[in-house]
């Protein structure tokens, strides 16, 4: 299929883009890499009347500021693979990037596009939730920040209002010694995930000070698992029973089935992925111990 | 209608296009480059892969108007109708195609990978080759022949480099 007709605008800079988005409101969508929006348009699941091309806006910085990484909306996925700040501060995200689509998608797709598309099992939305990221939205009225856990409203639904555009994402860096891991399963390499699990462990002297977890595929948005995080906190790395915690995860989630997998299979799968991710995060942390 | 200028395979094309027209359609219909194949038109199969300023991109996920002023390269520019490019020749020798519908996409997705490996002087392992072509679907031959064609192309180029250095 082919998209319905639309008016194409090429924004010169951010102010121009925001003015166009303000003018056309609900009928307008920003387009950057087009790796999620254009398939939706080709299938006529998305039918914007106006496209605002934001490829000339820049917004592609990754910078460290006040204990957080500020990542521009236009950063393309493949950048993370070689970025030293990502490697140092967000190892779980670095692992997750390998699971995003395939090389051509990673070369063209952007952070802003992926988050605003809000596929329920996409990797970057899960990473935003895992790290407690803050999403920065701009409009002609100014800027606001939304916590990632409030940003995703449902499958393909976000808190972005007409006239707004995602301009950057603030990922707080894990503090002190930390490790991270991410596990996913799809039918083939680069396919939509059936389920995923990410974890960050902050540790000191062999003891977990703070843990964050995220589960993809359990609900229509990525979710944290506070019970698992509480169970991890204060645990010794050496004594961490990852498989048992993975089993506990299955008791905490009630995913839906779909055309690929039954609800029961997905529940067991996510538990298994949780066990593996926790085990690897533990092993990485233990190997890094002096 | 919007007037756009594309440099396609080194030739300048001025095209009047509706904004909704995909780069893939403009290349096929306005530029006559039917080596750009459209399999799924939603970014799943990789058949329509072309190079934009040297970098692989799915032409079914790109509107032609976005490409004003850019340089596009399609499979026609590799080895012409005789398919003389070393990667194309290796595909032929290794039975890396049957119906050939997916082949232009594989070639365009794999060529920058092959060139990067050769310039780095390294032979990738099979997993790396499979990762590099993970965005392309073949529904008849399967992938082993393609992996072998990639390995052979890189191997030949590395051997030629060594010989030239001696």
PDB file of C-alpha atoms in Angstrom, chain B residues 12-160:
ATOM      1  CA  UNK B  12      21.109  14.191 -12.351  1.00  0.00           C
ATOM      2  CA  UNK B  13      17.337  13.668 -12.430  1.00  0.00           C
ATOM      3  CA  UNK B  14      14.807  16.459 -11.964  1.00  0.00           C
ATOM      4  CA  UNK B  15      11.507  14.915 -10.901  1.00  0.00           C
ATOM      5  CA  UNK B  16       8.064  16.348 -10.169  1.00  0.00           C
ATOM      6  CA  UNK B  17       6.750  14.205  -7.344  1.00  0.00           C
ATOM      7  CA  UNK B  18       3.811  14.189  -4.996  1.00  0.00           C
ATOM      8  CA  UNK B  19       5.176  14.257  -1.430  1.00  0.00           C
ATOM      9  CA  UNK B  20       3.597  10.890  -0.667  1.00  0.00           C
ATOM     10  CA  UNK B  21       5.568   9.098  -3.368  1.00  0.00           C
ATOM     11  CA  UNK B  22       8.159   6.699  -2.039  1.00  0.00           C
ATOM     12  CA  UNK B  23      11.749   6.951  -3.188  1.00  0.00           C
ATOM     13  CA  UNK B  24      11.422   3.328  -4.339  1.00  0.00           C
ATOM     14  CA  UNK B  25       8.548   4.209  -6.688  1.00  0.00           C
ATOM     15  CA  UNK B  26      10.282   7.299  -8.075  1.00  0.00           C
ATOM     16  CA  UNK B  27      13.460   5.327  -8.766  1.00  0.00           C
ATOM     17  CA  UNK B  28      11.486   2.608 -10.551  1.00  0.00           C
ATOM     18  CA  UNK B  29       8.939   4.691 -12.412  1.00  0.00           C
ATOM     19  CA  UNK B  30      10.606   8.056 -13.048  1.00  0.00           C
ATOM     20  CA  UNK B  31      14.223   6.938 -13.307  1.00  0.00           C
ATOM     21  CA  UNK B  32      13.537   3.546 -14.879  1.00  0.00           C
ATOM     22  CA  UNK B  33      15.668   1.724 -12.332  1.00  0.00           C
ATOM     23  CA  UNK B  34      13.651  -1.446 -11.891  1.00  0.00           C
ATOM     24  CA  UNK B  35      16.472  -3.154 -10.019  1.00  0.00           C
ATOM     25  CA  UNK B  36      14.966  -1.446  -6.976  1.00  0.00           C
ATOM     26  CA  UNK B  37      12.560  -4.160  -5.881  1.00  0.00           C
ATOM     27  CA  UNK B  38       9.622  -3.590  -3.559  1.00  0.00           C
ATOM     28  CA  UNK B  39       8.797  -6.658  -1.515  1.00  0.00           C
ATOM     29  CA  UNK B  40       6.802  -5.565   1.505  1.00  0.00           C
ATOM     30  CA  UNK B  41       6.712  -1.738   1.404  1.00  0.00           C
ATOM     31  CA  UNK B  42       6.943  -1.537   5.179  1.00  0.00           C
ATOM     32  CA  UNK B  43      10.574  -2.081   6.016  1.00  0.00           C
ATOM     33  CA  UNK B  44      10.503  -5.816   6.728  1.00  0.00           C
ATOM     34  CA  UNK B  45      12.163  -7.428   3.692  1.00  0.00           C
ATOM     35  CA  UNK B  46      15.082  -5.194   2.666  1.00  0.00           C
ATOM     36  CA  UNK B  47      14.552  -5.717  -1.107  1.00  0.00           C
ATOM     37  CA  UNK B  48      14.416  -1.959  -1.798  1.00  0.00           C
ATOM     38  CA  UNK B  49      17.731  -1.110  -0.098  1.00  0.00           C
ATOM     39  CA  UNK B  50      19.644   1.650  -1.908  1.00  0.00           C
ATOM     40  CA  UNK B  51      22.500   3.913  -0.849  1.00  0.00           C
ATOM     41  CA  UNK B  52      21.849   7.524   0.111  1.00  0.00           C
ATOM     42  CA  UNK B  53      25.120   9.442   0.181  1.00  0.00           C
ATOM     43  CA  UNK B  54      26.854   6.086   0.485  1.00  0.00           C
ATOM     44  CA  UNK B  55      24.786   4.696   3.340  1.00  0.00           C
ATOM     45  CA  UNK B  56      22.169   1.907   3.028  1.00  0.00           C
ATOM     46  CA  UNK B  57      18.592   3.018   3.366  1.00  0.00           C
ATOM     47  CA  UNK B  58      15.232   1.395   2.701  1.00  0.00           C
ATOM     48  CA  UNK B  59      13.751   3.295  -0.227  1.00  0.00           C
ATOM     49  CA  UNK B  60      10.246   2.137   0.750  1.00  0.00           C
ATOM     50  CA  UNK B  61      10.580   4.007   4.070  1.00  0.00           C
ATOM     51  CA  UNK B  62      11.777   7.194   2.410  1.00  0.00           C
ATOM     52  CA  UNK B  63       9.738   9.840   0.653  1.00  0.00           C
ATOM     53  CA  UNK B  64      11.397  11.060  -2.524  1.00  0.00           C
ATOM     54  CA  UNK B  65      10.860  14.709  -1.477  1.00  0.00           C
ATOM     55  CA  UNK B  66      13.100  14.103   1.527  1.00  0.00           C
ATOM     56  CA  UNK B  67      15.959  13.225  -0.822  1.00  0.00           C
ATOM     57  CA  UNK B  68      16.155  16.553  -2.698  1.00  0.00           C
ATOM     58  CA  UNK B  69      19.811  17.224  -3.468  1.00  0.00           C
ATOM     59  CA  UNK B  70      21.038  13.808  -2.307  1.00  0.00           C
ATOM     60  CA  UNK B  71      23.102  11.196  -4.141  1.00  0.00           C
ATOM     61  CA  UNK B  72      21.370   7.853  -4.597  1.00  0.00           C
ATOM     62  CA  UNK B  73      23.024   4.651  -5.737  1.00  0.00           C
ATOM     63  CA  UNK B  74      21.080   1.617  -6.916  1.00  0.00           C
ATOM     64  CA  UNK B  75      22.080  -1.923  -7.844  1.00  0.00           C
ATOM     65  CA  UNK B  76      22.276  -0.926 -11.520  1.00  0.00           C
ATOM     66  CA  UNK B  77      25.430   1.018 -10.693  1.00  0.00           C
ATOM     67  CA  UNK B  78      27.291  -1.959  -9.232  1.00  0.00           C
ATOM     68  CA  UNK B  79      28.100  -4.117 -12.232  1.00  0.00           C
ATOM     69  CA  UNK B  80      25.641  -3.076 -14.914  1.00  0.00           C
ATOM     70  CA  UNK B  81      23.407  -5.535 -16.747  1.00  0.00           C
ATOM     71  CA  UNK B  82      26.218  -8.093 -16.880  1.00  0.00           C
ATOM     72  CA  UNK B  83      26.513  -7.986 -13.083  1.00  0.00           C
ATOM     73  CA  UNK B  84      30.288  -7.770 -13.229  1.00  0.00           C
ATOM     74  CA  UNK B  85      30.887  -6.568  -9.680  1.00  0.00           C
ATOM     75  CA  UNK B  86      32.978  -9.073  -7.654  1.00  0.00           C
ATOM     76  CA  UNK B  87      30.185  -9.439  -5.076  1.00  0.00           C
ATOM     77  CA  UNK B  88      27.668 -10.176  -7.839  1.00  0.00           C
ATOM     78  CA  UNK B  89      30.048 -12.685  -9.420  1.00  0.00           C
ATOM     79  CA  UNK B  90      30.517 -14.377  -6.062  1.00  0.00           C
ATOM     80  CA  UNK B  91      26.722 -14.568  -5.646  1.00  0.00           C
ATOM     81  CA  UNK B  92      26.568 -16.359  -9.001  1.00  0.00           C
ATOM     82  CA  UNK B  93      29.361 -18.824  -8.167  1.00  0.00           C
ATOM     83  CA  UNK B  94      27.963 -19.647  -4.735  1.00  0.00           C
ATOM     84  CA  UNK B  95      24.326 -20.101  -5.765  1.00  0.00           C
ATOM     85  CA  UNK B  96      23.387 -17.175  -3.554  1.00  0.00           C
ATOM     86  CA  UNK B  97      20.212 -16.543  -5.526  1.00  0.00           C
ATOM     87  CA  UNK B  98      17.428 -18.433  -7.212  1.00  0.00           C
ATOM     88  CA  UNK B  99      14.561 -16.158  -8.268  1.00  0.00           C
ATOM     89  CA  UNK B 100      16.737 -13.109  -7.603  1.00  0.00           C
ATOM     90  CA  UNK B 101      13.972 -10.868  -6.311  1.00  0.00           C
ATOM     91  CA  UNK B 102      15.743 -10.174  -3.018  1.00  0.00           C
ATOM     92  CA  UNK B 103      19.239 -10.002  -4.549  1.00  0.00           C
ATOM     93  CA  UNK B 104      19.500  -6.234  -5.228  1.00  0.00           C
ATOM     94  CA  UNK B 105      18.632  -5.573  -1.591  1.00  0.00           C
ATOM     95  CA  UNK B 106      21.176  -8.066  -0.305  1.00  0.00           C
ATOM     96  CA  UNK B 107      23.877  -6.618  -2.556  1.00  0.00           C
ATOM     97  CA  UNK B 108      23.209  -3.020  -1.507  1.00  0.00           C
ATOM     98  CA  UNK B 109      22.963  -3.901   2.195  1.00  0.00           C
ATOM     99  CA  UNK B 110      26.103  -6.046   2.124  1.00  0.00           C
ATOM    100  CA  UNK B 111      28.393  -3.980  -0.102  1.00  0.00           C
ATOM    101  CA  UNK B 112      29.359  -1.338   2.526  1.00  0.00           C
ATOM    102  CA  UNK B 113      29.867  -4.161   5.040  1.00  0.00           C
ATOM    103  CA  UNK B 114      32.150  -6.033   2.619  1.00  0.00           C
ATOM    104  CA  UNK B 115      34.095  -2.858   1.821  1.00  0.00           C
ATOM    105  CA  UNK B 116      34.515  -1.993   5.493  1.00  0.00           C
ATOM    106  CA  UNK B 117      35.834  -5.469   6.269  1.00  0.00           C
ATOM    107  CA  UNK B 118      38.270  -5.357   3.355  1.00  0.00           C
ATOM    108  CA  UNK B 119      39.591  -1.926   4.290  1.00  0.00           C
ATOM    109  CA  UNK B 120      39.991  -3.088   7.907  1.00  0.00           C
ATOM    110  CA  UNK B 121      41.847  -6.140   6.549  1.00  0.00           C
ATOM    111  CA  UNK B 122      39.699  -8.663   8.416  1.00  0.00           C
ATOM    112  CA  UNK B 123      37.537 -11.670   7.662  1.00  0.00           C
ATOM    113  CA  UNK B 124      34.245 -11.542   9.610  1.00  0.00           C
ATOM    114  CA  UNK B 125      32.850 -14.694  11.174  1.00  0.00           C
ATOM    115  CA  UNK B 126      29.557 -16.104   9.928  1.00  0.00           C
ATOM    116  CA  UNK B 127      27.567 -14.552  12.776  1.00  0.00           C
ATOM    117  CA  UNK B 128      28.767 -11.091  11.798  1.00  0.00           C
ATOM    118  CA  UNK B 129      27.847 -11.693   8.163  1.00  0.00           C
ATOM    119  CA  UNK B 130      24.400 -12.935   9.177  1.00  0.00           C
ATOM    120  CA  UNK B 131      23.939  -9.885  11.411  1.00  0.00           C
ATOM    121  CA  UNK B 132      24.914  -7.598   8.510  1.00  0.00           C
ATOM    122  CA  UNK B 133      22.207  -9.167   6.321  1.00  0.00           C
ATOM    123  CA  UNK B 134      19.603  -9.620   9.049  1.00  0.00           C
ATOM    124  CA  UNK B 135      17.413  -6.917   7.498  1.00  0.00           C
ATOM    125  CA  UNK B 136      17.024  -8.842   4.257  1.00  0.00           C
ATOM    126  CA  UNK B 137      14.707 -11.764   3.637  1.00  0.00           C
ATOM    127  CA  UNK B 138      15.263 -14.445   1.011  1.00  0.00           C
ATOM    128  CA  UNK B 139      12.355 -16.809   0.448  1.00  0.00           C
ATOM    129  CA  UNK B 140      13.937 -19.341  -1.884  1.00  0.00           C
ATOM    130  CA  UNK B 141      17.677 -19.972  -1.690  1.00  0.00           C
ATOM    131  CA  UNK B 142      18.252 -19.522   1.991  1.00  0.00           C
ATOM    132  CA  UNK B 143      21.199 -17.722   3.421  1.00  0.00           C
ATOM    133  CA  UNK B 144      24.156 -20.089   3.433  1.00  0.00           C
ATOM    134  CA  UNK B 145      25.100 -19.401  -0.188  1.00  0.00           C
ATOM    135  CA  UNK B 146      24.973 -15.681   0.487  1.00  0.00           C
ATOM    136  CA  UNK B 147      27.239 -16.054   3.528  1.00  0.00           C
ATOM    137  CA  UNK B 148      29.679 -18.003   1.377  1.00  0.00           C
ATOM    138  CA  UNK B 149      29.554 -15.386  -1.389  1.00  0.00           C
ATOM    139  CA  UNK B 150      30.361 -12.652   1.121  1.00  0.00           C
ATOM    140  CA  UNK B 151      33.216 -14.649   2.582  1.00  0.00           C
ATOM    141  CA  UNK B 152      34.623 -15.394  -0.863  1.00  0.00           C
ATOM    142  CA  UNK B 153      34.431 -11.746  -1.964  1.00  0.00           C
ATOM    143  CA  UNK B 154      36.213 -10.552   1.156  1.00  0.00           C
ATOM    144  CA  UNK B 155      38.762 -13.382   0.921  1.00  0.00           C
ATOM    145  CA  UNK B 156      39.577 -12.583  -2.719  1.00  0.00           C
ATOM    146  CA  UNK B 157      39.914  -8.863  -1.973  1.00  0.00           C
ATOM    147  CA  UNK B 158      42.165  -9.503   1.032  1.00  0.00           C
ATOM    148  CA  UNK B 159      44.334 -11.871  -1.014  1.00  0.00           C
ATOM    149  CA  UNK B 160      44.620  -9.274  -3.775  1.00  0.00           C
TER     150      UNK B 160
END
